[in-house]
Short mmCIF file of N, CA and C in Angstrom, two decimals:
data_model
loop_
_atom_site.label_atom_id
_atom_site.label_comp_id
_atom_site.label_asym_id
_atom_site.label_seq_id
_atom_site.Cartn_x
_atom_site.Cartn_y
_atom_site.Cartn_z
N MET A 1 -3.61 22.82 16.25
CA MET A 1 -4.27 21.70 15.60
C MET A 1 -4.21 20.51 16.52
N GLU A 2 -5.31 19.77 16.57
CA GLU A 2 -5.40 18.60 17.43
C GLU A 2 -4.30 17.57 17.07
N GLN A 3 -3.82 16.86 18.09
CA GLN A 3 -2.73 15.91 17.89
C GLN A 3 -3.09 14.84 16.83
N THR A 4 -4.34 14.36 16.84
CA THR A 4 -4.72 13.35 15.89
C THR A 4 -4.64 13.90 14.47
N ALA A 5 -5.07 15.15 14.26
CA ALA A 5 -4.97 15.74 12.94
C ALA A 5 -3.52 15.83 12.49
N GLN A 6 -2.64 16.17 13.40
CA GLN A 6 -1.21 16.22 13.07
C GLN A 6 -0.68 14.82 12.65
N ARG A 7 -1.16 13.79 13.34
CA ARG A 7 -0.75 12.44 12.94
C ARG A 7 -1.19 12.13 11.53
N PHE A 8 -2.40 12.53 11.17
CA PHE A 8 -2.88 12.35 9.80
C PHE A 8 -1.98 13.09 8.81
N ILE A 9 -1.65 14.32 9.11
CA ILE A 9 -0.79 15.15 8.24
C ILE A 9 0.56 14.45 8.06
N GLU A 10 1.13 13.93 9.13
CA GLU A 10 2.42 13.26 9.05
C GLU A 10 2.32 12.01 8.17
N ARG A 11 1.26 11.24 8.39
CA ARG A 11 1.10 10.00 7.60
C ARG A 11 0.83 10.34 6.14
N THR A 12 0.17 11.45 5.86
CA THR A 12 -0.04 11.90 4.49
C THR A 12 1.32 12.19 3.84
N GLY A 13 2.22 12.85 4.59
CA GLY A 13 3.52 13.15 4.06
C GLY A 13 4.31 11.89 3.71
N GLN A 14 4.21 10.87 4.58
CA GLN A 14 4.91 9.63 4.33
C GLN A 14 4.37 8.93 3.09
N PHE A 15 3.05 8.94 2.95
CA PHE A 15 2.44 8.29 1.79
C PHE A 15 2.85 9.07 0.52
N THR A 16 2.90 10.38 0.61
CA THR A 16 3.29 11.22 -0.52
C THR A 16 4.70 10.85 -0.99
N GLN A 17 5.62 10.62 -0.07
CA GLN A 17 6.99 10.24 -0.46
C GLN A 17 7.00 8.89 -1.20
N ILE A 18 6.21 7.97 -0.75
CA ILE A 18 6.15 6.65 -1.42
C ILE A 18 5.51 6.80 -2.83
N VAL A 19 4.45 7.54 -2.90
CA VAL A 19 3.78 7.73 -4.21
C VAL A 19 4.75 8.45 -5.17
N SER A 20 5.47 9.44 -4.66
CA SER A 20 6.47 10.16 -5.49
C SER A 20 7.60 9.23 -5.96
N GLY A 21 7.90 8.25 -5.18
CA GLY A 21 8.98 7.33 -5.54
C GLY A 21 8.58 6.18 -6.45
N ALA A 22 7.30 6.12 -6.79
CA ALA A 22 6.81 5.00 -7.64
C ALA A 22 7.36 5.09 -9.06
N GLN A 23 7.75 6.25 -9.51
CA GLN A 23 8.37 6.44 -10.79
C GLN A 23 7.66 5.75 -11.97
N GLY A 24 6.36 5.93 -12.02
CA GLY A 24 5.57 5.45 -13.14
C GLY A 24 5.28 3.97 -13.16
N ARG A 25 5.62 3.25 -12.13
CA ARG A 25 5.36 1.81 -12.09
C ARG A 25 3.95 1.51 -11.56
N TRP A 26 2.97 2.22 -12.09
CA TRP A 26 1.62 2.19 -11.56
C TRP A 26 0.89 0.89 -11.89
N ASP A 27 1.29 0.17 -12.92
CA ASP A 27 0.58 -1.05 -13.24
C ASP A 27 1.18 -2.29 -12.62
N ALA A 28 2.17 -2.10 -11.74
CA ALA A 28 2.78 -3.24 -11.02
C ALA A 28 1.77 -3.81 -10.06
N PRO A 29 1.68 -5.14 -9.93
CA PRO A 29 0.81 -5.72 -8.95
C PRO A 29 1.23 -5.38 -7.51
N SER A 30 0.25 -5.30 -6.66
CA SER A 30 0.53 -4.93 -5.25
C SER A 30 0.24 -6.16 -4.39
N PRO A 31 0.57 -6.11 -3.11
CA PRO A 31 0.22 -7.18 -2.17
C PRO A 31 -1.27 -7.30 -1.97
N CYS A 32 -2.06 -6.31 -2.36
CA CYS A 32 -3.52 -6.42 -2.31
C CYS A 32 -3.94 -7.20 -3.56
N GLU A 33 -4.35 -8.42 -3.33
CA GLU A 33 -4.65 -9.32 -4.44
C GLU A 33 -5.58 -8.64 -5.48
N GLY A 34 -5.15 -8.67 -6.73
CA GLY A 34 -5.92 -8.13 -7.84
C GLY A 34 -5.81 -6.63 -8.01
N TRP A 35 -5.00 -5.97 -7.19
CA TRP A 35 -4.86 -4.52 -7.29
C TRP A 35 -3.44 -4.17 -7.71
N THR A 36 -3.36 -3.18 -8.60
CA THR A 36 -2.07 -2.61 -8.97
C THR A 36 -1.75 -1.46 -8.02
N ALA A 37 -0.56 -0.92 -8.15
CA ALA A 37 -0.19 0.26 -7.36
C ALA A 37 -1.18 1.38 -7.64
N ARG A 38 -1.55 1.55 -8.89
CA ARG A 38 -2.54 2.59 -9.28
C ARG A 38 -3.86 2.37 -8.56
N ASP A 39 -4.31 1.13 -8.49
CA ASP A 39 -5.58 0.81 -7.80
C ASP A 39 -5.51 1.18 -6.34
N VAL A 40 -4.39 0.95 -5.71
CA VAL A 40 -4.21 1.26 -4.30
C VAL A 40 -4.35 2.77 -4.08
N VAL A 41 -3.66 3.56 -4.88
CA VAL A 41 -3.75 5.03 -4.77
C VAL A 41 -5.18 5.50 -5.00
N ALA A 42 -5.81 4.91 -6.03
CA ALA A 42 -7.24 5.31 -6.30
C ALA A 42 -8.13 4.99 -5.13
N HIS A 43 -7.92 3.85 -4.51
CA HIS A 43 -8.71 3.45 -3.34
C HIS A 43 -8.51 4.47 -2.18
N VAL A 44 -7.29 4.83 -1.94
CA VAL A 44 -7.01 5.76 -0.83
C VAL A 44 -7.69 7.11 -1.11
N VAL A 45 -7.53 7.60 -2.31
CA VAL A 45 -8.17 8.90 -2.67
C VAL A 45 -9.66 8.79 -2.55
N GLN A 46 -10.27 7.75 -3.09
CA GLN A 46 -11.71 7.64 -3.12
C GLN A 46 -12.30 7.49 -1.72
N THR A 47 -11.69 6.66 -0.90
CA THR A 47 -12.26 6.45 0.44
C THR A 47 -12.19 7.71 1.29
N GLN A 48 -11.08 8.45 1.19
CA GLN A 48 -11.02 9.70 1.93
C GLN A 48 -11.99 10.72 1.38
N ARG A 49 -12.13 10.80 0.05
CA ARG A 49 -13.13 11.71 -0.55
C ARG A 49 -14.53 11.37 -0.08
N ASP A 50 -14.85 10.08 -0.07
CA ASP A 50 -16.18 9.66 0.35
C ASP A 50 -16.44 10.08 1.79
N PHE A 51 -15.50 9.83 2.68
CA PHE A 51 -15.70 10.16 4.08
C PHE A 51 -15.84 11.69 4.25
N LEU A 52 -14.95 12.46 3.67
CA LEU A 52 -15.02 13.92 3.81
C LEU A 52 -16.32 14.47 3.22
N GLY A 53 -16.74 13.90 2.09
CA GLY A 53 -18.00 14.29 1.51
C GLY A 53 -19.19 14.02 2.42
N GLN A 54 -19.13 12.84 3.07
CA GLN A 54 -20.21 12.50 4.02
C GLN A 54 -20.23 13.43 5.22
N GLN A 55 -19.11 14.06 5.50
CA GLN A 55 -19.02 15.02 6.61
C GLN A 55 -19.39 16.41 6.17
N GLY A 56 -19.82 16.59 4.92
CA GLY A 56 -20.31 17.87 4.44
C GLY A 56 -19.30 18.74 3.73
N PHE A 57 -18.12 18.21 3.42
CA PHE A 57 -17.12 19.01 2.71
C PHE A 57 -17.28 18.81 1.23
N ASP A 58 -17.26 19.92 0.48
CA ASP A 58 -17.36 19.85 -0.98
C ASP A 58 -15.96 19.74 -1.55
N LEU A 59 -15.65 18.60 -2.09
CA LEU A 59 -14.33 18.36 -2.65
C LEU A 59 -14.30 18.57 -4.15
N GLY A 60 -15.40 18.92 -4.76
CA GLY A 60 -15.42 19.18 -6.20
C GLY A 60 -15.18 17.89 -6.97
N ALA A 61 -14.72 18.04 -8.21
CA ALA A 61 -14.49 16.90 -9.09
C ALA A 61 -13.30 16.08 -8.55
N ALA A 62 -13.40 14.79 -8.76
CA ALA A 62 -12.32 13.87 -8.33
C ALA A 62 -11.09 14.14 -9.20
N PRO A 63 -9.89 14.00 -8.61
CA PRO A 63 -8.69 14.16 -9.39
C PRO A 63 -8.57 13.07 -10.48
N ASP A 64 -7.94 13.37 -11.57
CA ASP A 64 -7.71 12.46 -12.67
C ASP A 64 -6.60 11.46 -12.28
N LEU A 65 -6.97 10.19 -12.18
CA LEU A 65 -6.02 9.18 -11.77
C LEU A 65 -5.16 8.66 -12.94
N GLY A 66 -5.22 9.33 -14.07
CA GLY A 66 -4.31 8.99 -15.18
C GLY A 66 -2.86 9.16 -14.73
N ASP A 67 -2.62 10.11 -13.84
CA ASP A 67 -1.32 10.33 -13.22
C ASP A 67 -1.56 10.21 -11.72
N PRO A 68 -1.41 8.99 -11.14
CA PRO A 68 -1.71 8.80 -9.74
C PRO A 68 -0.91 9.71 -8.78
N ALA A 69 0.33 10.00 -9.10
CA ALA A 69 1.11 10.88 -8.21
C ALA A 69 0.52 12.28 -8.18
N GLN A 70 0.16 12.80 -9.33
CA GLN A 70 -0.47 14.11 -9.39
C GLN A 70 -1.84 14.09 -8.71
N ALA A 71 -2.63 13.05 -8.95
CA ALA A 71 -3.94 12.93 -8.34
C ALA A 71 -3.80 12.90 -6.82
N TRP A 72 -2.85 12.11 -6.33
CA TRP A 72 -2.65 12.03 -4.87
C TRP A 72 -2.22 13.40 -4.32
N ALA A 73 -1.30 14.06 -4.98
CA ALA A 73 -0.79 15.36 -4.52
C ALA A 73 -1.96 16.35 -4.42
N GLN A 74 -2.80 16.38 -5.44
CA GLN A 74 -3.99 17.28 -5.41
C GLN A 74 -4.90 16.94 -4.28
N HIS A 75 -5.22 15.65 -4.11
CA HIS A 75 -6.09 15.24 -3.06
C HIS A 75 -5.51 15.50 -1.65
N ALA A 76 -4.24 15.16 -1.52
CA ALA A 76 -3.57 15.32 -0.19
C ALA A 76 -3.59 16.77 0.25
N GLU A 77 -3.36 17.70 -0.70
CA GLU A 77 -3.40 19.12 -0.36
C GLU A 77 -4.79 19.51 0.07
N GLN A 78 -5.79 19.03 -0.60
CA GLN A 78 -7.18 19.36 -0.29
C GLN A 78 -7.57 18.77 1.05
N ALA A 79 -7.31 17.49 1.26
CA ALA A 79 -7.70 16.83 2.52
C ALA A 79 -6.94 17.43 3.69
N GLY A 80 -5.66 17.70 3.50
CA GLY A 80 -4.88 18.34 4.56
C GLY A 80 -5.39 19.70 4.93
N GLY A 81 -5.80 20.45 3.89
CA GLY A 81 -6.38 21.78 4.13
C GLY A 81 -7.67 21.71 4.94
N ILE A 82 -8.46 20.71 4.69
CA ILE A 82 -9.70 20.56 5.45
C ILE A 82 -9.37 20.23 6.92
N VAL A 83 -8.50 19.28 7.12
CA VAL A 83 -8.19 18.81 8.48
C VAL A 83 -7.55 19.95 9.28
N ARG A 84 -6.77 20.78 8.62
CA ARG A 84 -6.10 21.90 9.32
C ARG A 84 -7.02 23.06 9.69
N GLN A 85 -8.22 23.13 9.12
CA GLN A 85 -9.14 24.24 9.44
C GLN A 85 -9.47 24.25 10.92
N ASP A 86 -9.59 25.46 11.47
CA ASP A 86 -9.92 25.59 12.89
C ASP A 86 -11.20 24.83 13.20
N GLY A 87 -11.10 24.01 14.25
CA GLY A 87 -12.27 23.30 14.75
C GLY A 87 -12.68 22.05 14.04
N VAL A 88 -12.12 21.79 12.84
CA VAL A 88 -12.55 20.63 12.04
C VAL A 88 -12.12 19.34 12.75
N ALA A 89 -10.88 19.24 13.18
CA ALA A 89 -10.37 18.02 13.80
C ALA A 89 -11.19 17.66 15.04
N GLU A 90 -11.68 18.66 15.76
CA GLU A 90 -12.42 18.40 16.98
C GLU A 90 -13.90 18.16 16.74
N ARG A 91 -14.36 18.29 15.49
CA ARG A 91 -15.78 18.10 15.17
C ARG A 91 -16.20 16.68 15.52
N GLU A 92 -17.23 16.52 16.30
CA GLU A 92 -17.72 15.21 16.71
C GLU A 92 -18.78 14.72 15.73
N TYR A 93 -18.86 13.40 15.62
CA TYR A 93 -19.91 12.77 14.80
C TYR A 93 -20.07 11.32 15.29
N ALA A 94 -21.14 10.69 14.89
CA ALA A 94 -21.43 9.31 15.26
C ALA A 94 -20.71 8.36 14.31
N GLY A 95 -19.58 7.81 14.73
CA GLY A 95 -18.80 6.93 13.89
C GLY A 95 -19.33 5.52 13.95
N TYR A 96 -18.72 4.64 13.12
CA TYR A 96 -19.08 3.22 13.04
C TYR A 96 -19.01 2.54 14.40
N PHE A 97 -17.99 2.92 15.21
CA PHE A 97 -17.82 2.32 16.52
C PHE A 97 -18.26 3.19 17.65
N GLY A 98 -19.02 4.22 17.36
CA GLY A 98 -19.54 5.13 18.37
C GLY A 98 -19.04 6.54 18.17
N PRO A 99 -19.36 7.44 19.13
CA PRO A 99 -18.95 8.84 19.01
C PRO A 99 -17.45 9.02 18.86
N THR A 100 -17.05 9.89 17.97
CA THR A 100 -15.64 10.16 17.73
C THR A 100 -15.53 11.54 17.11
N THR A 101 -14.31 11.91 16.73
CA THR A 101 -14.08 13.20 16.07
C THR A 101 -13.56 12.97 14.67
N LEU A 102 -13.72 13.99 13.85
CA LEU A 102 -13.21 13.89 12.49
C LEU A 102 -11.68 13.72 12.50
N GLY A 103 -11.00 14.40 13.39
CA GLY A 103 -9.54 14.28 13.47
C GLY A 103 -9.12 12.87 13.83
N ALA A 104 -9.82 12.28 14.82
CA ALA A 104 -9.49 10.90 15.21
C ALA A 104 -9.70 9.93 14.06
N THR A 105 -10.78 10.11 13.32
CA THR A 105 -11.03 9.19 12.19
C THR A 105 -9.99 9.37 11.12
N MET A 106 -9.65 10.59 10.82
CA MET A 106 -8.65 10.84 9.76
C MET A 106 -7.30 10.26 10.17
N ALA A 107 -6.93 10.38 11.46
CA ALA A 107 -5.63 9.89 11.92
C ALA A 107 -5.63 8.38 12.10
N ASP A 108 -6.68 7.88 12.77
CA ASP A 108 -6.63 6.50 13.21
C ASP A 108 -7.32 5.49 12.30
N PHE A 109 -8.04 5.97 11.33
CA PHE A 109 -8.54 5.05 10.32
C PHE A 109 -7.93 5.37 8.94
N TYR A 110 -8.18 6.57 8.47
CA TYR A 110 -7.63 6.93 7.16
C TYR A 110 -6.11 7.10 7.20
N GLY A 111 -5.59 7.56 8.30
CA GLY A 111 -4.14 7.66 8.47
C GLY A 111 -3.52 6.27 8.58
N TRP A 112 -4.19 5.38 9.30
CA TRP A 112 -3.78 3.99 9.41
C TRP A 112 -3.75 3.40 8.02
N ASP A 113 -4.76 3.67 7.22
CA ASP A 113 -4.86 3.20 5.83
C ASP A 113 -3.69 3.70 5.00
N LEU A 114 -3.26 4.94 5.25
CA LEU A 114 -2.14 5.51 4.50
C LEU A 114 -0.85 4.73 4.80
N VAL A 115 -0.66 4.34 6.03
CA VAL A 115 0.57 3.58 6.39
C VAL A 115 0.53 2.19 5.72
N ILE A 116 -0.60 1.54 5.89
CA ILE A 116 -0.67 0.13 5.36
C ILE A 116 -0.65 0.17 3.83
N HIS A 117 -1.41 1.05 3.19
CA HIS A 117 -1.37 1.11 1.74
C HIS A 117 -0.06 1.72 1.24
N GLY A 118 0.61 2.48 2.07
CA GLY A 118 1.96 2.92 1.74
C GLY A 118 2.88 1.73 1.56
N SER A 119 2.71 0.73 2.42
CA SER A 119 3.46 -0.49 2.26
C SER A 119 3.15 -1.17 0.97
N ASP A 120 1.84 -1.22 0.61
CA ASP A 120 1.44 -1.88 -0.63
C ASP A 120 2.05 -1.21 -1.85
N VAL A 121 1.98 0.12 -1.89
CA VAL A 121 2.57 0.84 -3.04
C VAL A 121 4.10 0.71 -3.06
N ALA A 122 4.70 0.83 -1.88
CA ALA A 122 6.17 0.69 -1.84
C ALA A 122 6.62 -0.67 -2.30
N ARG A 123 6.00 -1.70 -1.81
CA ARG A 123 6.43 -3.04 -2.20
C ARG A 123 6.11 -3.33 -3.65
N ALA A 124 4.99 -2.81 -4.16
CA ALA A 124 4.65 -2.99 -5.58
C ALA A 124 5.67 -2.34 -6.51
N THR A 125 6.20 -1.21 -6.05
CA THR A 125 7.10 -0.41 -6.92
C THR A 125 8.57 -0.53 -6.54
N GLY A 126 8.89 -1.53 -5.70
CA GLY A 126 10.31 -1.82 -5.39
C GLY A 126 10.94 -0.85 -4.44
N GLN A 127 10.18 -0.19 -3.59
CA GLN A 127 10.76 0.77 -2.63
C GLN A 127 10.83 0.10 -1.25
N PRO A 128 11.79 0.57 -0.44
CA PRO A 128 11.86 0.05 0.93
C PRO A 128 10.68 0.61 1.76
N TRP A 129 10.28 -0.17 2.73
CA TRP A 129 9.22 0.26 3.64
C TRP A 129 9.37 -0.45 4.95
N SER A 130 9.22 0.31 6.03
CA SER A 130 9.25 -0.32 7.34
C SER A 130 8.64 0.67 8.33
N VAL A 131 8.26 0.15 9.50
CA VAL A 131 7.83 0.99 10.62
C VAL A 131 8.61 0.50 11.82
N ASP A 132 8.74 1.41 12.80
CA ASP A 132 9.44 1.02 14.02
C ASP A 132 8.52 0.29 14.97
N GLU A 133 9.07 -0.20 16.03
CA GLU A 133 8.31 -1.00 17.03
C GLU A 133 7.12 -0.23 17.57
N GLU A 134 7.31 1.03 17.90
CA GLU A 134 6.26 1.85 18.46
C GLU A 134 5.11 2.03 17.47
N GLU A 135 5.42 2.38 16.23
CA GLU A 135 4.40 2.58 15.21
C GLU A 135 3.69 1.30 14.91
N ALA A 136 4.43 0.19 14.81
CA ALA A 136 3.80 -1.14 14.52
C ALA A 136 2.83 -1.47 15.67
N SER A 137 3.24 -1.26 16.90
CA SER A 137 2.38 -1.55 18.03
C SER A 137 1.12 -0.70 18.02
N ALA A 138 1.25 0.57 17.65
CA ALA A 138 0.10 1.47 17.61
C ALA A 138 -0.85 1.06 16.51
N LEU A 139 -0.32 0.66 15.37
CA LEU A 139 -1.17 0.27 14.23
C LEU A 139 -1.87 -1.07 14.52
N ILE A 140 -1.17 -1.98 15.16
CA ILE A 140 -1.78 -3.28 15.53
C ILE A 140 -2.87 -3.02 16.59
N ALA A 141 -2.62 -2.15 17.54
CA ALA A 141 -3.63 -1.83 18.57
C ALA A 141 -4.88 -1.22 17.93
N ALA A 142 -4.69 -0.34 16.96
CA ALA A 142 -5.85 0.23 16.26
C ALA A 142 -6.63 -0.85 15.54
N ALA A 143 -5.91 -1.75 14.86
CA ALA A 143 -6.58 -2.86 14.15
C ALA A 143 -7.30 -3.74 15.14
N ASP A 144 -6.71 -4.04 16.28
CA ASP A 144 -7.33 -4.87 17.31
C ASP A 144 -8.64 -4.22 17.80
N GLY A 145 -8.67 -2.91 17.85
CA GLY A 145 -9.85 -2.20 18.31
C GLY A 145 -11.06 -2.37 17.38
N TRP A 146 -10.82 -2.77 16.15
CA TRP A 146 -11.92 -2.97 15.20
C TRP A 146 -12.44 -4.39 15.28
N GLY A 147 -11.82 -5.25 16.09
CA GLY A 147 -12.32 -6.62 16.25
C GLY A 147 -12.43 -7.35 14.92
N GLU A 148 -13.45 -8.16 14.79
CA GLU A 148 -13.65 -8.95 13.59
C GLU A 148 -14.00 -8.12 12.36
N ALA A 149 -14.41 -6.87 12.56
CA ALA A 149 -14.71 -5.97 11.44
C ALA A 149 -13.47 -5.79 10.57
N LEU A 150 -12.27 -5.97 11.18
CA LEU A 150 -11.02 -5.85 10.41
C LEU A 150 -10.98 -6.86 9.27
N TYR A 151 -11.62 -7.99 9.47
CA TYR A 151 -11.57 -9.05 8.43
C TYR A 151 -12.86 -9.13 7.64
N SER A 152 -13.63 -8.07 7.64
CA SER A 152 -14.80 -7.99 6.76
C SER A 152 -14.35 -7.94 5.30
N GLU A 153 -15.24 -8.35 4.41
CA GLU A 153 -14.88 -8.34 2.99
C GLU A 153 -14.43 -6.97 2.56
N GLY A 154 -13.30 -6.92 1.86
CA GLY A 154 -12.79 -5.69 1.35
C GLY A 154 -11.87 -4.95 2.31
N ILE A 155 -11.70 -5.45 3.56
CA ILE A 155 -10.86 -4.76 4.52
C ILE A 155 -9.50 -5.48 4.51
N CYS A 156 -9.34 -6.50 5.35
CA CYS A 156 -8.09 -7.24 5.39
C CYS A 156 -8.34 -8.75 5.27
N ALA A 157 -7.40 -9.43 4.69
CA ALA A 157 -7.46 -10.88 4.62
C ALA A 157 -7.15 -11.45 6.02
N PRO A 158 -7.43 -12.70 6.28
CA PRO A 158 -7.08 -13.28 7.57
C PRO A 158 -5.58 -13.16 7.86
N ALA A 159 -5.24 -13.09 9.14
CA ALA A 159 -3.83 -12.95 9.55
C ALA A 159 -2.99 -14.09 9.03
N VAL A 160 -1.74 -13.76 8.74
CA VAL A 160 -0.75 -14.73 8.27
C VAL A 160 0.16 -15.03 9.47
N SER A 161 0.61 -16.27 9.58
CA SER A 161 1.51 -16.65 10.68
C SER A 161 2.93 -16.19 10.42
N VAL A 162 3.58 -15.66 11.45
CA VAL A 162 4.99 -15.32 11.43
C VAL A 162 5.57 -15.74 12.77
N PRO A 163 6.89 -15.94 12.83
CA PRO A 163 7.51 -16.28 14.10
C PRO A 163 7.32 -15.16 15.14
N ASP A 164 7.31 -15.52 16.39
CA ASP A 164 7.16 -14.55 17.49
C ASP A 164 8.26 -13.49 17.45
N ASP A 165 9.42 -13.85 16.97
CA ASP A 165 10.54 -12.90 16.95
C ASP A 165 10.68 -12.15 15.62
N ALA A 166 9.62 -12.23 14.81
CA ALA A 166 9.65 -11.50 13.52
C ALA A 166 9.78 -10.01 13.78
N PRO A 167 10.40 -9.26 12.85
CA PRO A 167 10.53 -7.80 13.01
C PRO A 167 9.13 -7.17 13.08
N PRO A 168 9.09 -5.97 13.67
CA PRO A 168 7.79 -5.26 13.80
C PRO A 168 7.02 -5.10 12.48
N THR A 169 7.77 -4.78 11.42
CA THR A 169 7.13 -4.60 10.11
C THR A 169 6.45 -5.91 9.66
N ASP A 170 7.12 -7.01 9.80
CA ASP A 170 6.58 -8.30 9.42
C ASP A 170 5.37 -8.65 10.30
N ARG A 171 5.44 -8.44 11.58
CA ARG A 171 4.31 -8.74 12.46
C ARG A 171 3.07 -7.93 12.06
N LEU A 172 3.29 -6.66 11.76
CA LEU A 172 2.19 -5.80 11.38
C LEU A 172 1.56 -6.27 10.07
N LEU A 173 2.34 -6.49 9.05
CA LEU A 173 1.81 -6.94 7.78
C LEU A 173 1.10 -8.26 7.93
N ALA A 174 1.65 -9.18 8.68
CA ALA A 174 1.01 -10.49 8.89
C ALA A 174 -0.33 -10.35 9.60
N ARG A 175 -0.40 -9.49 10.61
CA ARG A 175 -1.65 -9.26 11.34
C ARG A 175 -2.74 -8.76 10.41
N LEU A 176 -2.35 -8.05 9.35
CA LEU A 176 -3.30 -7.46 8.40
C LEU A 176 -3.54 -8.35 7.17
N GLY A 177 -3.07 -9.59 7.25
CA GLY A 177 -3.32 -10.52 6.16
C GLY A 177 -2.40 -10.37 4.97
N ARG A 178 -1.29 -9.71 5.15
CA ARG A 178 -0.34 -9.55 4.05
C ARG A 178 0.88 -10.40 4.34
N ASP A 179 1.37 -11.02 3.31
CA ASP A 179 2.56 -11.88 3.42
C ASP A 179 3.79 -10.99 3.50
N PRO A 180 4.49 -10.99 4.64
CA PRO A 180 5.68 -10.16 4.76
C PRO A 180 6.78 -10.51 3.73
N GLY A 181 6.74 -11.70 3.21
CA GLY A 181 7.72 -12.12 2.21
C GLY A 181 7.31 -11.84 0.79
N TRP A 182 6.17 -11.14 0.62
CA TRP A 182 5.73 -10.83 -0.74
C TRP A 182 6.81 -10.09 -1.46
N PRO A 183 7.17 -10.53 -2.69
CA PRO A 183 8.25 -9.86 -3.37
C PRO A 183 7.94 -8.42 -3.76
N THR A 184 8.98 -7.62 -3.78
CA THR A 184 8.82 -6.23 -4.22
C THR A 184 9.05 -6.14 -5.71
N GLY A 185 8.79 -4.95 -6.23
CA GLY A 185 9.05 -4.71 -7.65
C GLY A 185 8.01 -5.29 -8.58
N GLY A 186 6.86 -5.67 -8.02
CA GLY A 186 5.78 -6.15 -8.86
C GLY A 186 5.94 -7.56 -9.37
N GLN A 187 6.81 -8.36 -8.76
CA GLN A 187 6.96 -9.75 -9.16
C GLN A 187 6.11 -10.62 -8.26
N PRO A 188 4.99 -11.21 -8.80
CA PRO A 188 4.12 -12.02 -7.95
C PRO A 188 4.79 -13.27 -7.45
#
C-alpha cells in the first residue's frame, strides 16, 4: 500500500480513538464555532463520502449519525477498505491544486482533516490531544501549501497569534484559526 494511504489509515485510527472516547458527549460545543462534537463527526463523514463518491466509489446509504461513534466506525471501515484496495491509492485525478493521487488526497487533505477535527472532538469532550513537533510541522506545511484557500469560507478562521515559543500543538491550532486556550469539556 502506498505510504500516503498508510498515513490516512493511521490518522483514521487516531480519530477513531478520540471518537470512541467521547462517551456520549455529542452535544458539547466544539472549537468550531456553532458546531457540536456530533456536527464535527458528521462533517468528517460527509466530506469523505462526497469525495469518494466523486471518485466513482459506491458507498451506499450514509451511516445513521444518531450514534456518531457507530456511524464513524462504519464509515472508517468502508473508507479504509477503499483506500487499501490494490491500485486505488495510486489512482491519479485532477485535484483542486492540480494532478494528484487518491492516496495523497486521502492522507494529506482528508487525513489532515482527521487530525484537526480530532482536536475539535477531543477538546469538546474533555479529552487530551496533542501532536509532536514533526507532525505539527507537517500539518502546518500542508496548510501553507493551500495558500489563501485555507481561509476560504467554511475552511479555517484567520490565524490566531501565539508566542514564538508556544508548544507545537498550540502553534498548529493557532495557524488554523483555533484558540489554543479554548476550554475543554464543552465549556465555551
